[in-house]
Structures are given as C-alpha cells and as structure tokens.
Amino acid sequence: NGTSLEEITGIQQGMAWARGTASVMAMGVSTSTSAMQWFGIITALDAVPMKYWMANLRRGFEPGAWEQANEESGEIRNLTENFDRDVRLLADQAFGKSGFKGKRARFNQKLFLPMAYAQKMVNVATYFGAKEHAMAELGKSEEEARVYAEAIVRQTQSAGGAKDMAAIQRGGEGVSLAQAC
C-alpha cells in the first residue's frame, strides 16, 4: 500500500540525476544560454555610459583584469562565488560527490565555464566602466568610485541569492525536473 523510504529516496535520487542532466544540457552545454549572459549589458547600460562599458569590456580580456576586479570589489567576488557555489551544488546533488559520480559532477561543472566566462566579462566591464565613469564625469575620488561601481554591479547584475535564482534552483526535485523539461 505505502512506498518505502528507500524507494522514495531512490526516486528522489533519480529525479535529482534527471534534473542535473537536464540543467547541464539546458544551461551548461547550451551556447544560447552562454550568449544570454551578454544580455546583462542591457541593464548595465542603463547605469554606465556605453563608451565606458565598451572600453572596459576590452579591459576584461587583458591579463590580470579579473583578478584586479576580484581584489577591489566584494560584489564581484560575491557574484563569482555564488555562481561557482550554485553550479557545484547542482552537480553534487545530481551526480554525487565521490568516486565516479564525483568525477562526473566535476566534469559537468566545467561545462558551465562558457556561461561563467560570459557573465564574468559583463560583470567586470560593468564594474570598471562604472568606476571610470564615476571618476571622469561624476567627480568622485577613487574610493568613492569603487563604492559607486559596486552599487551599480549590485543593481544591474544578478547576485545568485535566493531572490535571484530561477525556480528550477529553488524548488524540490519534482518541481525542478518538471521546469527543466
């Protein structure tokens, strides 16, 4: 009549695996999802003039630019850490943490790198563009410009907190699987 705890756990594990696979295919492997990260430009350009944003997009390709942004900006570090945490959590929940399953989870995490790099470029260009704009046109000191730039990043780019997560990331396994399909 009833379903045993082991069966429920097995069903939930299967649903987690299916959700993880669907998420990897829909987000990690998808070039369109990686390309969607560039739409962060739209919100950024509401706050940062195009000339500053574009100049700093080029800067994002320079060696050391990401490290400098991470060093200067707690908001940039937060965005990166939240993204990394969410991908790691999704992979660990879906595929496990040890043995072959753990290796598969680590492999699947790497499939999200194109999406992560695109978002990082948008974040870094937004941060440095806002900082440069604040110093050049708003007359702010370097420290005031850094604070201003962090506020612009926080207002224009998703932080990966619960309020910023898609329903697939917030719901239970059944809800998440249904939304992934």
Short mmCIF file of C-alpha atoms in Angstrom, two decimals:
data_model
loop_
_atom_site.label_atom_id
_atom_site.label_comp_id
_atom_site.label_asym_id
_atom_site.label_seq_id
_atom_site.Cartn_x
_atom_site.Cartn_y
_atom_site.Cartn_z
CA ASN A 1 0.00 0.00 0.00
CA GLY A 2 2.70 2.52 1.05
CA THR A 3 6.03 3.40 -0.51
CA SER A 4 9.14 2.60 1.49
CA LEU A 5 11.69 5.24 2.46
CA GLU A 6 14.30 3.51 0.28
CA GLU A 7 12.01 3.70 -2.76
CA ILE A 8 11.30 7.38 -2.14
CA THR A 9 15.00 8.07 -1.74
CA GLY A 10 15.73 6.15 -4.95
CA ILE A 11 13.04 8.06 -6.82
CA GLN A 12 14.34 11.37 -5.48
CA GLN A 13 17.90 10.43 -6.43
CA GLY A 14 16.71 9.55 -9.93
CA MET A 15 14.87 12.83 -10.19
CA ALA A 16 17.97 14.71 -8.98
CA TRP A 17 20.08 12.95 -11.63
CA ALA A 18 17.49 13.75 -14.34
CA ARG A 19 17.29 17.38 -13.21
CA GLY A 20 21.06 17.68 -13.14
CA THR A 21 21.38 16.22 -16.61
CA ALA A 22 18.60 18.48 -17.93
CA SER A 23 20.24 21.51 -16.30
CA VAL A 24 23.65 20.68 -17.75
CA MET A 25 22.12 20.27 -21.19
CA ALA A 26 19.92 23.38 -20.94
CA MET A 27 22.49 25.69 -19.38
CA GLY A 28 26.00 24.27 -19.32
CA VAL A 29 26.26 22.87 -22.85
CA SER A 30 23.94 25.39 -24.48
CA THR A 31 25.63 28.13 -26.49
CA SER A 32 22.38 30.11 -26.42
CA THR A 33 22.40 30.15 -22.61
CA SER A 34 26.01 31.35 -22.63
CA ALA A 35 25.03 34.02 -25.14
CA MET A 36 22.12 35.07 -22.89
CA GLN A 37 24.63 36.17 -20.23
CA TRP A 38 25.55 39.03 -22.54
CA PHE A 39 22.04 40.47 -22.07
CA GLY A 40 23.39 41.77 -18.73
CA ILE A 41 24.71 44.56 -20.94
CA ILE A 42 21.17 45.94 -21.25
CA THR A 43 20.79 46.54 -17.54
CA ALA A 44 24.39 47.75 -17.23
CA LEU A 45 23.96 50.36 -19.95
CA ASP A 46 21.08 51.90 -18.02
CA ALA A 47 23.69 52.95 -15.46
CA VAL A 48 27.02 53.05 -17.30
CA PRO A 49 27.57 55.10 -20.48
CA MET A 50 28.37 52.89 -23.49
CA LYS A 51 31.85 54.38 -24.05
CA TYR A 52 32.98 53.41 -20.54
CA TRP A 53 31.39 49.98 -20.69
CA MET A 54 32.90 49.14 -24.11
CA ALA A 55 36.37 50.37 -23.14
CA ASN A 56 36.25 48.15 -20.09
CA LEU A 57 34.91 45.15 -21.99
CA ARG A 58 38.24 45.22 -23.84
CA ARG A 59 39.94 45.50 -20.47
CA GLY A 60 38.22 42.28 -19.39
CA PHE A 61 40.34 40.41 -21.94
CA GLU A 62 43.61 41.76 -20.50
CA PRO A 63 45.66 39.54 -18.18
CA GLY A 64 45.03 40.34 -14.54
CA ALA A 65 41.80 42.31 -15.06
CA TRP A 66 39.56 39.69 -13.44
CA GLU A 67 41.95 39.34 -10.53
CA GLN A 68 42.01 43.12 -10.06
CA ALA A 69 38.21 43.29 -10.11
CA ASN A 70 38.01 40.46 -7.55
CA GLU A 71 40.57 42.19 -5.36
CA GLU A 72 38.87 45.60 -5.48
CA SER A 73 35.24 44.56 -5.38
CA GLY A 74 33.46 42.46 -2.81
CA GLU A 75 30.44 42.47 -5.12
CA ILE A 76 32.42 40.92 -7.98
CA ARG A 77 33.77 38.27 -5.58
CA ASN A 78 30.22 37.62 -4.35
CA LEU A 79 28.87 37.15 -7.89
CA THR A 80 31.67 34.73 -8.75
CA GLU A 81 31.41 32.76 -5.51
CA ASN A 82 27.61 32.47 -5.77
CA PHE A 83 27.79 31.24 -9.36
CA ASP A 84 30.50 28.71 -8.50
CA ARG A 85 28.55 27.56 -5.44
CA ASP A 86 25.32 27.12 -7.37
CA VAL A 87 26.97 25.09 -10.14
CA ARG A 88 28.87 22.93 -7.62
CA LEU A 89 25.71 22.35 -5.57
CA LEU A 90 23.68 21.42 -8.64
CA ALA A 91 26.35 18.95 -9.79
CA ASP A 92 26.87 17.43 -6.33
CA GLN A 93 23.14 16.99 -5.71
CA ALA A 94 22.54 15.46 -9.11
CA PHE A 95 25.63 13.31 -9.52
CA GLY A 96 27.20 12.83 -6.08
CA LYS A 97 30.49 13.90 -4.55
CA SER A 98 32.67 10.80 -4.52
CA GLY A 99 34.03 8.13 -6.83
CA PHE A 100 32.92 8.05 -10.45
CA LYS A 101 29.86 10.15 -9.63
CA GLY A 102 32.08 12.84 -8.12
CA LYS A 103 34.28 12.87 -11.22
CA ARG A 104 31.18 13.23 -13.38
CA ALA A 105 29.98 16.09 -11.19
CA ARG A 106 33.36 17.88 -11.57
CA PHE A 107 33.26 17.30 -15.35
CA ASN A 108 29.73 18.68 -15.57
CA GLN A 109 30.76 21.77 -13.59
CA LYS A 110 33.31 22.56 -16.28
CA LEU A 111 30.55 22.54 -18.89
CA PHE A 112 29.25 25.76 -17.28
CA LEU A 113 32.53 27.63 -17.93
CA PRO A 114 31.42 29.36 -21.17
CA MET A 115 28.38 30.73 -19.35
CA ALA A 116 30.52 31.74 -16.35
CA TYR A 117 33.12 33.49 -18.52
CA ALA A 118 30.48 35.45 -20.44
CA GLN A 119 28.87 36.62 -17.20
CA LYS A 120 32.26 37.47 -15.70
CA MET A 121 33.07 39.66 -18.72
CA VAL A 122 29.79 41.55 -18.30
CA ASN A 123 30.37 41.95 -14.55
CA VAL A 124 33.97 43.15 -14.93
CA ALA A 125 33.11 45.59 -17.75
CA THR A 126 30.23 46.94 -15.67
CA TYR A 127 32.40 47.37 -12.57
CA PHE A 128 35.36 49.06 -14.27
CA GLY A 129 33.09 51.08 -16.60
CA ALA A 130 31.06 52.41 -13.67
CA LYS A 131 34.21 53.18 -11.70
CA GLU A 132 35.81 55.03 -14.62
CA HIS A 133 32.57 56.94 -15.31
CA ALA A 134 32.29 57.96 -11.66
CA MET A 135 35.81 59.39 -11.60
CA ALA A 136 35.73 61.03 -15.06
CA GLU A 137 32.22 62.51 -15.15
CA LEU A 138 30.84 62.45 -11.62
CA GLY A 139 33.94 63.84 -9.91
CA LYS A 140 34.26 61.00 -7.40
CA SER A 141 37.51 60.01 -5.71
CA GLU A 142 38.86 56.54 -6.46
CA GLU A 143 37.39 55.12 -3.23
CA GLU A 144 34.01 56.79 -3.85
CA ALA A 145 34.10 55.49 -7.43
CA ARG A 146 34.78 51.94 -6.21
CA VAL A 147 31.79 52.12 -3.86
CA TYR A 148 29.66 53.59 -6.67
CA ALA A 149 30.78 50.85 -9.09
CA GLU A 150 29.94 48.12 -6.59
CA ALA A 151 26.46 49.61 -6.19
CA ILE A 152 25.99 49.64 -9.98
CA VAL A 153 27.07 45.99 -10.26
CA ARG A 154 24.73 45.02 -7.41
CA GLN A 155 21.81 46.88 -9.04
CA THR A 156 22.37 45.67 -12.60
CA GLN A 157 23.75 42.12 -12.34
CA SER A 158 22.20 39.09 -10.69
CA ALA A 159 23.82 38.14 -7.39
CA GLY A 160 22.76 34.48 -7.25
CA GLY A 161 20.98 34.91 -3.95
CA ALA A 162 17.61 33.25 -3.34
CA LYS A 163 15.78 36.26 -4.81
CA ASP A 164 17.85 35.98 -7.99
CA MET A 165 17.53 32.23 -8.53
CA ALA A 166 15.33 30.67 -11.15
CA ALA A 167 12.51 28.47 -9.91
CA ILE A 168 14.46 25.41 -11.06
CA GLN A 169 17.12 26.27 -8.48
CA ARG A 170 14.67 26.94 -5.62
CA GLY A 171 12.14 24.13 -5.92
CA GLY A 172 12.23 20.49 -4.87
CA GLU A 173 13.38 17.75 -7.19
CA GLY A 174 9.98 17.11 -8.81
CA VAL A 175 9.29 20.80 -9.44
CA SER A 176 12.83 21.34 -10.65
CA LEU A 177 12.69 18.38 -13.04
CA ALA A 178 9.32 19.49 -14.43
CA GLN A 179 10.62 23.01 -15.05
CA ALA A 180 13.85 21.76 -16.62
CA CYS A 181 11.94 19.76 -19.24
#
